[in-house]
Tab-separated table of C-alpha atoms and ligand atoms in Angstrom:
chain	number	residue	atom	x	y	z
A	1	UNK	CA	102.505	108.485	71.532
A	2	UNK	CA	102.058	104.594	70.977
A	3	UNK	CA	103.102	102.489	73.993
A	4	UNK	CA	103.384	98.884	74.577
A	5	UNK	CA	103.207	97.847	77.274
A	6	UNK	CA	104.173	94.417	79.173
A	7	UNK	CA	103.159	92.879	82.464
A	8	UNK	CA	104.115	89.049	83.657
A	9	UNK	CA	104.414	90.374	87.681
A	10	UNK	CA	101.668	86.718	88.462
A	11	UNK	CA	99.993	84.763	86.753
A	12	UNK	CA	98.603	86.373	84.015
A	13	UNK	CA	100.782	87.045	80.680
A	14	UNK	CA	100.391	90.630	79.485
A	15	UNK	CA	100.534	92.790	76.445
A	16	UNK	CA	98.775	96.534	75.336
A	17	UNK	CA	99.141	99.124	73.298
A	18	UNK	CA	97.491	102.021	73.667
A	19	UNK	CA	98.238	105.569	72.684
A	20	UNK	CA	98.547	108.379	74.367
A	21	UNK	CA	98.227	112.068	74.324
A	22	UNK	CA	98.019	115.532	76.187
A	23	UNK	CA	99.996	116.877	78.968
A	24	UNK	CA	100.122	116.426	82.789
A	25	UNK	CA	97.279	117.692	83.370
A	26	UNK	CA	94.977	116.755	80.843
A	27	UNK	CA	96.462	113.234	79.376
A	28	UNK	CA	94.218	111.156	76.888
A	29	UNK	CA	94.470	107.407	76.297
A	30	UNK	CA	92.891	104.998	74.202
A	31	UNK	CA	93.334	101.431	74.754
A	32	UNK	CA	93.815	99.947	71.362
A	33	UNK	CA	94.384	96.121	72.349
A	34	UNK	CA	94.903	94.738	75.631
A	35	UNK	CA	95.743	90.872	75.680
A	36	UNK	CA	95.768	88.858	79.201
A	37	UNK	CA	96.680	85.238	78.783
A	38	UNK	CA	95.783	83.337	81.646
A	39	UNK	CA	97.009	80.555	83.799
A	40	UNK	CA	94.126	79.951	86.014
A	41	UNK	CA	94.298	76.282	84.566
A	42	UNK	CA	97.728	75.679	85.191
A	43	UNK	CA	97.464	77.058	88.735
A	44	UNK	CA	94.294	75.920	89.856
A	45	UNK	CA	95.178	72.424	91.648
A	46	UNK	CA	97.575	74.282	93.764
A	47	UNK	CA	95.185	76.576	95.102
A	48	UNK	CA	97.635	79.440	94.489
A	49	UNK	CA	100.171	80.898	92.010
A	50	UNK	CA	103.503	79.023	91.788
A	51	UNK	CA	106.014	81.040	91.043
A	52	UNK	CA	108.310	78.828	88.693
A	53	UNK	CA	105.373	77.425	86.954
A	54	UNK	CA	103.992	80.843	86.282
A	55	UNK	CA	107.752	81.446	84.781
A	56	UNK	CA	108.141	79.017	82.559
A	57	UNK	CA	103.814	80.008	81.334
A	58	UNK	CA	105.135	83.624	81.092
A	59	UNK	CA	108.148	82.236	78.947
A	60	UNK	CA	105.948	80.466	76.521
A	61	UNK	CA	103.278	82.890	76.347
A	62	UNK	CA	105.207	86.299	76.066
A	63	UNK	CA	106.139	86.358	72.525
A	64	UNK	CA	102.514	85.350	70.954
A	65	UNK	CA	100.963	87.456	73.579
A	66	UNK	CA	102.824	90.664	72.337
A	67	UNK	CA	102.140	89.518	68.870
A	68	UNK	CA	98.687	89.384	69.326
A	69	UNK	CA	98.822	93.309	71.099
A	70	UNK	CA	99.443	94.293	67.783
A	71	UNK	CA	96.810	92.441	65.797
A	72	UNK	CA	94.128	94.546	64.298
A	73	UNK	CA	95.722	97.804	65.454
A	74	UNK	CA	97.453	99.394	62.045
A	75	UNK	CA	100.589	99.413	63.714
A	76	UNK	CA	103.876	97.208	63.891
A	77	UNK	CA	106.913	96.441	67.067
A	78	UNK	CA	108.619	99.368	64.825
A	79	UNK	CA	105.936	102.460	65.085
A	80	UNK	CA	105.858	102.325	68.562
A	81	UNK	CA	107.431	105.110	70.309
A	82	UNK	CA	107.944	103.634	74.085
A	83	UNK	CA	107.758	100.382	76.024
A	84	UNK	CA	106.992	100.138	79.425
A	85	UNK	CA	107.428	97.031	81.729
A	86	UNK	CA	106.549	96.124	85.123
A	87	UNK	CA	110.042	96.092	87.303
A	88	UNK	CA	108.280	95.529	90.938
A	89	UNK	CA	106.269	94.535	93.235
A	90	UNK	CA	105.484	90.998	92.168
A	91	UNK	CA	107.104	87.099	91.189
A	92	UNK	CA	110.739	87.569	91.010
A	93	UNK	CA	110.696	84.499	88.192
A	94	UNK	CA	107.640	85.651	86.809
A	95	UNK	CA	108.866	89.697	86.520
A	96	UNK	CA	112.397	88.700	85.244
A	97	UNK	CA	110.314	87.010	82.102
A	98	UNK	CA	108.684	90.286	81.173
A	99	UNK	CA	111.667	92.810	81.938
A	100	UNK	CA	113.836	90.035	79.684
A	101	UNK	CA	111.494	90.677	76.781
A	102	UNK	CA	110.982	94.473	77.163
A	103	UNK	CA	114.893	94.956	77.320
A	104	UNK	CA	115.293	92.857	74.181
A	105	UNK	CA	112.704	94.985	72.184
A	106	UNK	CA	114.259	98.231	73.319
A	107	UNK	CA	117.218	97.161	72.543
A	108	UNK	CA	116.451	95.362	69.175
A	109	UNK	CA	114.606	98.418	68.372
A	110	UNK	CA	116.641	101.650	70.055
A	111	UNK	CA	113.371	102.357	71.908
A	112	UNK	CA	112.732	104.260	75.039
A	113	UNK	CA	111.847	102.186	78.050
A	114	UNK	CA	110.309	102.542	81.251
A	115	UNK	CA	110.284	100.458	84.591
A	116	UNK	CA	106.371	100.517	86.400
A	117	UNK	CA	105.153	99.956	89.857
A	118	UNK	CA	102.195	97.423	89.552
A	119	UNK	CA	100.828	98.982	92.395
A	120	UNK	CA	100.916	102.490	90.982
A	121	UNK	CA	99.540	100.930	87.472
A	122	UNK	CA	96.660	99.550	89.241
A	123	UNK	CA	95.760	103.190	90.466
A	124	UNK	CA	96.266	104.406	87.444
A	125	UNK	CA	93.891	102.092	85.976
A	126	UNK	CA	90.887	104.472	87.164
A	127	UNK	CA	91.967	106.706	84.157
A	128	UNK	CA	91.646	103.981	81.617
A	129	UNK	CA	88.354	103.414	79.573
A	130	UNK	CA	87.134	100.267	77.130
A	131	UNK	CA	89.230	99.822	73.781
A	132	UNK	CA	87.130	101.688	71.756
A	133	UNK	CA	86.607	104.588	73.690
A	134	UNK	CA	88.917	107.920	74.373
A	135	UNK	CA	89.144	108.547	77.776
A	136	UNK	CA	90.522	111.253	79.559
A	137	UNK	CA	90.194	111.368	83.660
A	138	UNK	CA	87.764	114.120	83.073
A	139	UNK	CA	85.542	111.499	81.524
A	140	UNK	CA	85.951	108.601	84.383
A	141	UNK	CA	85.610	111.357	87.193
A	142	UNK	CA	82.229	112.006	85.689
A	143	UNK	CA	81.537	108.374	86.912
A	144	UNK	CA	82.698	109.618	90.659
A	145	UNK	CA	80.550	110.854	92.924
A	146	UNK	CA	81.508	114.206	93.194
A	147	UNK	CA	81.379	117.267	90.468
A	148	UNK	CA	83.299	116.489	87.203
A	149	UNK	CA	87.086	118.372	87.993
A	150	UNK	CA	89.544	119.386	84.763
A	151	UNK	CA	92.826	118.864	85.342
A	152	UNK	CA	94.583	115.645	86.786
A	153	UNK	CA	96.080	117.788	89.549
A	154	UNK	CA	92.897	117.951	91.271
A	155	UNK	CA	92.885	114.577	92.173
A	156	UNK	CA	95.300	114.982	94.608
A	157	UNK	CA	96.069	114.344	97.755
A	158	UNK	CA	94.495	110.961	96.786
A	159	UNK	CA	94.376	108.058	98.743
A	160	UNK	CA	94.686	104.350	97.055
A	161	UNK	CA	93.611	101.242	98.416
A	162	UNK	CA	95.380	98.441	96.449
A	163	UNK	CA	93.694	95.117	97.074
A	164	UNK	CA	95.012	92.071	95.287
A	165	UNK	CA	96.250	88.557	95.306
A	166	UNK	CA	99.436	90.063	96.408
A	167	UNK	CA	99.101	93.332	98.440
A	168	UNK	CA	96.696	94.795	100.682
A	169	UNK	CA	98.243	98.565	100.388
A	170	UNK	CA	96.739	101.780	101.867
A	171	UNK	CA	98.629	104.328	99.559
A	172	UNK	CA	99.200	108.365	100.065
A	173	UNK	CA	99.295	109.870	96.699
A	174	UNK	CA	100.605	113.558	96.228
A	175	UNK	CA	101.084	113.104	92.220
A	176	UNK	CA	101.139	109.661	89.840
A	177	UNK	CA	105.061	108.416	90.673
A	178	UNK	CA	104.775	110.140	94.141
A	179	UNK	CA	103.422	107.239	96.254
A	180	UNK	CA	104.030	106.753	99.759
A	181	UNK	CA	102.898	103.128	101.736
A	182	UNK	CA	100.885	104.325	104.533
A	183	UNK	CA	99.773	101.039	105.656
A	184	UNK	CA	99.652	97.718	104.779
A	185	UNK	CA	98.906	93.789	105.445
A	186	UNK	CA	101.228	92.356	107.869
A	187	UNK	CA	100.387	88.695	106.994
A	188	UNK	CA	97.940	87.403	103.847
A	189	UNK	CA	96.325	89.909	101.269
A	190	UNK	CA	93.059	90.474	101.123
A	191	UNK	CA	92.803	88.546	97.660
A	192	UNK	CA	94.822	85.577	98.736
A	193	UNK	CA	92.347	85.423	101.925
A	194	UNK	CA	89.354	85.293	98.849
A	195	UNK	CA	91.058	82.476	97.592
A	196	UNK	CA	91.432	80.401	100.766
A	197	UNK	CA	88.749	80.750	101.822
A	198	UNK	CA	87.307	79.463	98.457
A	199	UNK	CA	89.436	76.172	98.838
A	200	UNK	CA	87.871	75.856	101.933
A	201	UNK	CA	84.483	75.866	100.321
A	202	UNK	CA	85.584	74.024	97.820
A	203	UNK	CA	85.497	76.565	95.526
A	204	UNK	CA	87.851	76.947	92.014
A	205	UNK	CA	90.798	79.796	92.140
A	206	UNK	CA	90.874	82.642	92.060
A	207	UNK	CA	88.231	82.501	94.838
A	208	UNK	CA	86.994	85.915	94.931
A	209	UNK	CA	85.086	85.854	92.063
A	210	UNK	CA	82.856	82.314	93.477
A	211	UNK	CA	82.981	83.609	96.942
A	212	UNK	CA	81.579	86.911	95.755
A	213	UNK	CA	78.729	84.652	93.436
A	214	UNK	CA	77.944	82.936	96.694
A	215	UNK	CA	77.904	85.720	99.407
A	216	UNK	CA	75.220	87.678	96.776
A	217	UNK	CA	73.025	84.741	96.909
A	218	UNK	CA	72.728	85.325	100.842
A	219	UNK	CA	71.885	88.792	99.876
A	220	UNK	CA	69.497	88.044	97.537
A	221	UNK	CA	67.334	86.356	100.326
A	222	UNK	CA	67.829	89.250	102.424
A	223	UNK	CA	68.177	87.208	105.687
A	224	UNK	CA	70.703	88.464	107.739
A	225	UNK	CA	73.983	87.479	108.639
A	226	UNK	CA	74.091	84.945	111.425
A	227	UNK	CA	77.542	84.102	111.706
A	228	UNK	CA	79.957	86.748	113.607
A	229	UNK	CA	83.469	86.685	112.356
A	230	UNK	CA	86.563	89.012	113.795
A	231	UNK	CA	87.019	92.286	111.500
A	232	UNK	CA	91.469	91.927	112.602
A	233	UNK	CA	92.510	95.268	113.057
A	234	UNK	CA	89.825	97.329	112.436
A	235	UNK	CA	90.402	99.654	115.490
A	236	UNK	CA	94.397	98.974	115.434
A	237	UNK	CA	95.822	102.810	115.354
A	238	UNK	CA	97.487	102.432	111.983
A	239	UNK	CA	96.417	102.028	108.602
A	240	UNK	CA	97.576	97.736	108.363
A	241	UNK	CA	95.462	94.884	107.986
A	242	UNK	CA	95.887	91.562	108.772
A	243	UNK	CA	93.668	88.559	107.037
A	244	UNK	CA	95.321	85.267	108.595
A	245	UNK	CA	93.390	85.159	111.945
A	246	UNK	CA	90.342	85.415	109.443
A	247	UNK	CA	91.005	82.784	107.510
A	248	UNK	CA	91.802	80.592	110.410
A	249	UNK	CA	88.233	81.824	111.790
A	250	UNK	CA	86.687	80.596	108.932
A	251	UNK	CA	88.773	77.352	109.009
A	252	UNK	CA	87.383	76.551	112.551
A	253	UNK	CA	84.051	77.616	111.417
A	254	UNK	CA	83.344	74.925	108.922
A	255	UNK	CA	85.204	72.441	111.066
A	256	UNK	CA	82.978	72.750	114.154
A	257	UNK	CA	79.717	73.835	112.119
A	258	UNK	CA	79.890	71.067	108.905
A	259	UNK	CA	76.145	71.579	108.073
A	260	UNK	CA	76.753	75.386	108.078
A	261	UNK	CA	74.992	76.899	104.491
A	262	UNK	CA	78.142	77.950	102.583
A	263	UNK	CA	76.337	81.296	101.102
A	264	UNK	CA	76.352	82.049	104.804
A	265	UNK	CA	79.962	81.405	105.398
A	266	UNK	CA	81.063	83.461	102.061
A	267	UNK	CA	78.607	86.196	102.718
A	268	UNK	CA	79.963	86.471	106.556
A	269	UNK	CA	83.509	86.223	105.397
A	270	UNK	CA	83.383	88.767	102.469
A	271	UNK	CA	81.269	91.523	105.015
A	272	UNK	CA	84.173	91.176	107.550
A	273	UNK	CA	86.840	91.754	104.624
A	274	UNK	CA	84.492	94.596	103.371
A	275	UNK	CA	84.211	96.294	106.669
A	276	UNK	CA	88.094	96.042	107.519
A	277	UNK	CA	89.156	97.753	103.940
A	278	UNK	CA	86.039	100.209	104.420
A	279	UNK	CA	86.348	101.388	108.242
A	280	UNK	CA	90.524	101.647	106.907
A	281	UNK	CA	90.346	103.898	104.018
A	282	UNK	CA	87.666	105.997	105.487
A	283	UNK	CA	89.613	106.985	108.720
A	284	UNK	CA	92.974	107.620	106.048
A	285	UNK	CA	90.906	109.700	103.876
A	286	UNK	CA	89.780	111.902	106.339
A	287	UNK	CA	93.112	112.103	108.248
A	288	UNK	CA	95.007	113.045	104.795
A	289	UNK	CA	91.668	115.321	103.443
A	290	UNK	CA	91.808	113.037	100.315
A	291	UNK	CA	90.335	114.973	97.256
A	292	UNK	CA	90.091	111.121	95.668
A	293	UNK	CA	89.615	108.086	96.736
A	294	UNK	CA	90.489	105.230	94.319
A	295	UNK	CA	90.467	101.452	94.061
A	296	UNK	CA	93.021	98.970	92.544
A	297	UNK	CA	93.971	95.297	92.375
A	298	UNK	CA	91.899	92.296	91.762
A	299	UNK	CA	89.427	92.341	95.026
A	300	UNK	CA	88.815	96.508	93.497
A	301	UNK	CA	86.093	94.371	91.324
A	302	UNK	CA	84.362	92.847	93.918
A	303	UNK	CA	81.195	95.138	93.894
A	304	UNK	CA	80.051	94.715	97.409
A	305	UNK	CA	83.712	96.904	98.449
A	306	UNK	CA	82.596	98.872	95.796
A	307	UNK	CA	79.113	100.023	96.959
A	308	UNK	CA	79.888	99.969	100.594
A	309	UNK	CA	82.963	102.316	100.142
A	310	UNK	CA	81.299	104.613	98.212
A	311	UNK	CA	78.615	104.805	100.246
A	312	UNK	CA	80.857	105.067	103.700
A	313	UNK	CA	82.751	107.982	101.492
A	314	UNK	CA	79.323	109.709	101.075
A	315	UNK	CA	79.742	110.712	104.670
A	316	UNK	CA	82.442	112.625	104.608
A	317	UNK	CA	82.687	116.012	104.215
A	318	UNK	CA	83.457	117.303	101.197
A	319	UNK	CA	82.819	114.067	99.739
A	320	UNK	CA	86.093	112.564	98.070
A	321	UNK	CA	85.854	111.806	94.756
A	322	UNK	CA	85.814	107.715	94.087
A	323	UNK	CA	87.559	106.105	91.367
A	324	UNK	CA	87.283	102.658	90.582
A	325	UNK	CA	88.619	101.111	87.502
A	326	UNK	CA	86.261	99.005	85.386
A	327	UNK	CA	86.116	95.876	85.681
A	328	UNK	CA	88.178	94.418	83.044
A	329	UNK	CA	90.840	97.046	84.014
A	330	UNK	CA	90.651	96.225	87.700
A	331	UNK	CA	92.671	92.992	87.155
A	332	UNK	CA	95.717	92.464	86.134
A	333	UNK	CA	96.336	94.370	82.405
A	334	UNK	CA	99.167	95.914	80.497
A	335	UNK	CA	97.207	98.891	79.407
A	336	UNK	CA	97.524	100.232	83.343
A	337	UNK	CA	101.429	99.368	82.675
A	338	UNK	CA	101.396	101.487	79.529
A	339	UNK	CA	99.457	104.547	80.677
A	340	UNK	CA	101.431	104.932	83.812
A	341	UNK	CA	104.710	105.228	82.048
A	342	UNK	CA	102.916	108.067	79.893
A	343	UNK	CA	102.320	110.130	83.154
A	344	UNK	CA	106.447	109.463	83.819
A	345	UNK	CA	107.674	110.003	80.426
A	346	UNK	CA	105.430	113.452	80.439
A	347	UNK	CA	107.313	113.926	83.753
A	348	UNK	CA	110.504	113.776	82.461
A	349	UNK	CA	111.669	110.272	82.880
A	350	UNK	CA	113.768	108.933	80.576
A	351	UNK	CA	116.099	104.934	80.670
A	352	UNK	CA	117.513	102.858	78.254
A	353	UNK	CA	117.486	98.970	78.347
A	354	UNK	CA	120.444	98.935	80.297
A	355	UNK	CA	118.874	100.935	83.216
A	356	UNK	CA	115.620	98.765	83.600
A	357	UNK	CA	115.732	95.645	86.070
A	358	UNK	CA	113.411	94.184	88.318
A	359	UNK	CA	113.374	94.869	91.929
A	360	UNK	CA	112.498	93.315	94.389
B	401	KG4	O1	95.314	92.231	90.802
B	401	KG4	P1	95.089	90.801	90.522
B	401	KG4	O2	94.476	90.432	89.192
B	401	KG4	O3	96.431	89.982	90.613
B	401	KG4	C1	97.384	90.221	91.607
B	401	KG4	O4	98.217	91.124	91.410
B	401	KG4	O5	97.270	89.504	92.625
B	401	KG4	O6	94.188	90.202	91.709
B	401	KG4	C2	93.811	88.855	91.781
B	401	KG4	C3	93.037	88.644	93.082
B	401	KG4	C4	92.733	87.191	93.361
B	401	KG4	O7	93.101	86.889	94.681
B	401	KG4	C5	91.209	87.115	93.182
B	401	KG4	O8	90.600	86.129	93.995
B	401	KG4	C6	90.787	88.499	93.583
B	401	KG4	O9	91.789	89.342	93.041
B	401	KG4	N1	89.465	88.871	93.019
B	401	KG4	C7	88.380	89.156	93.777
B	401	KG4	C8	87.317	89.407	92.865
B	401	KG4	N2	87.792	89.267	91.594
B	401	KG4	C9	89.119	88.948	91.716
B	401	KG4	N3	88.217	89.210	95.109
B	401	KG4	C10	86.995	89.518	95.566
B	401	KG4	N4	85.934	89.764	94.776
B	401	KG4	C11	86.034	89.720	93.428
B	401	KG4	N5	84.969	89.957	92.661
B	402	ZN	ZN1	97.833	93.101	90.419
């Protein structure tokens, strides 16, 4: 099956195709192109994404951008045999510009169309290899750290932990499509604290990628962490987070301490983050027995949350399988968009362009 697939939920502009075969329990997908037009640039002097100016980017991009999804892969808009579209969580200006253009090819075309949850995409990203290789989650569990498993069925109960310029989600999964919130931020995402806190350093956006730079520099010398910043939540009897009071720490930090070394501050800062998400979707994993653990969303690339997790999970007994999706994947993509409507469509789900509209 060839899907395209088409994601404008932020700030980047969106278009894959990838194909996909097997069933349920053993799907396959190759990513054949997978185009992400960015709008750092236009974004940047604001500190954050603005929604209408992402819009009106998304409108100019989306055509050129699915265009270019079909360069150099042998196939045309006509072969494909599905489109699938992000409906929700996200921009509601920036979704409508995506949904508009998947609706119009479905029904220019008479194809099949499916609505995604981002959030569920970005989970689903852990099956998804580089464009030239076949993967099937057989393959990335052999990057876990348990035992390679067979089927897709195994993975579950899984527990996700969405972290991203937009949500900060602790996730139940039974099955792909049966997600259940167990727990999320009740103020700022983890991401959007990254990026703060980057303005505050005077960092460019998206800050987590700088503020990551800087806090391994302060590894690298292997001097210890000085600076003791709150960890909000952490013992709170829920799975939620909260990243505000954090970022207001950090505020007052470099207001009272201006000399303070700023690979101090960072490398404090991202710990405190790291510890939160880590201490969070430990104690969920072992309340739910999670056979998986995996990682989605932009911060999912940071690879200090990577290594700490995975080494937290090694504690546990049996030790949960961890997922997380490389990094090119980890961000936002429309080849996560594609392959999760795959797992639907093999599940039976089935809309025209009439039936798909974003929700909010
Ligand atoms: O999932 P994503 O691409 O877009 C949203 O749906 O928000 O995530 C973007 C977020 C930004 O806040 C960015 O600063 C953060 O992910 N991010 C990181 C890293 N790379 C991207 N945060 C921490 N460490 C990183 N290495
Ligand atoms: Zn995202």
């Amino acid at each position: 099956m060839k899907i395209l697939g088409i994601e404008t939920s932020c700030d980047d502009t969106c278009a894959a195709i990838i194909k996909a075969s097997g069933g349920i329990r053993r799907p396959k997908f190759k990513v054949l192109s997978n185009v992400v037009s960015s709008q750092v640039k236009v974004h940047q002097k604001y500190g954050g994404v603005v929604p209408t100016l992402a819009a009106r980017e998304h409108a100019k991009n989306i055509k050129p951008v699915v265009k270019k999804a079909f360069q150099g892969t042998g196939y045309r808009v006509q072969d494909i045999d599905l489109i699938a579209v992000t409906t929700h969580p996200g921009l509601l200006p920036a979704l409508l510009v995506g949904v508009h253009a998947a609706r119009t090819i479905a029904w220019w075309l008479h194809k099949p169309i499916l609505g995604i949850n981002h959030l569920e995409a970005h989970l689903v990203a852990n099956l998804l290899g580089d464009k030239k290789k076949q993967n099937t989650p057989n393959q990335s569990l052999r990057s876990g750290t348990g035992q390679a498993r067979n089927k897709i069925q195994t993975l579950f109960p899984a527990v996700g932990l969405i972290v991203s310029g937009g949500h900060t989600q602790l996730v139940l999964m039974r099955d792909f499509g049966k997600m259940k919130i167990i727990g999320e931020t009740r103020d700022d995402a983890a991401g959007e604290a990254f990026d703060k806190v980057a303005k505050m350093l005077g960092l460019p956006f998206p800050g987590g990628p700088p503020v990551a730079a800087l806090a391994a520099k302060k590894q690298d010398t292997r001097s210890k962490i000085q600076i003791s910043l709150p960890r909000p939540m952490i013992d709170s009897n829920d799975f939620d987070f909260s990243f505000s009071g954090l970022k207001t720490a950090v505020l007052y930090l470099l207001r009272d301490n201006p000399q303070i070394p700023k690979t101090d501050v960072a490398a404090s800062f991202q710990q405190a983050v790291v510890d939160v998400l880590t201490a969070k979707t430990i104690r969920a994993a072992k309340k739910y027995k999670a056979k998986t653990v995996m990682l989605g969303g932009g911060v999912a690339a940071n690879q200090e949350l990577r290594r700490q997790l995975r080494s937290a999970l090694t504690k546990l007994e049996p030790i949960p399988y961890t997922l997380y999706p490389i990094p090119s994947l980890a961000l936002d993509n429309a080849a996560m968009i594609a392959a999760t409507a795959y797992l639907h469509w093999l599940k039976g789900e089935r809309n025209t362009w009439q039936q798909i509209k974003v929700r909010i």
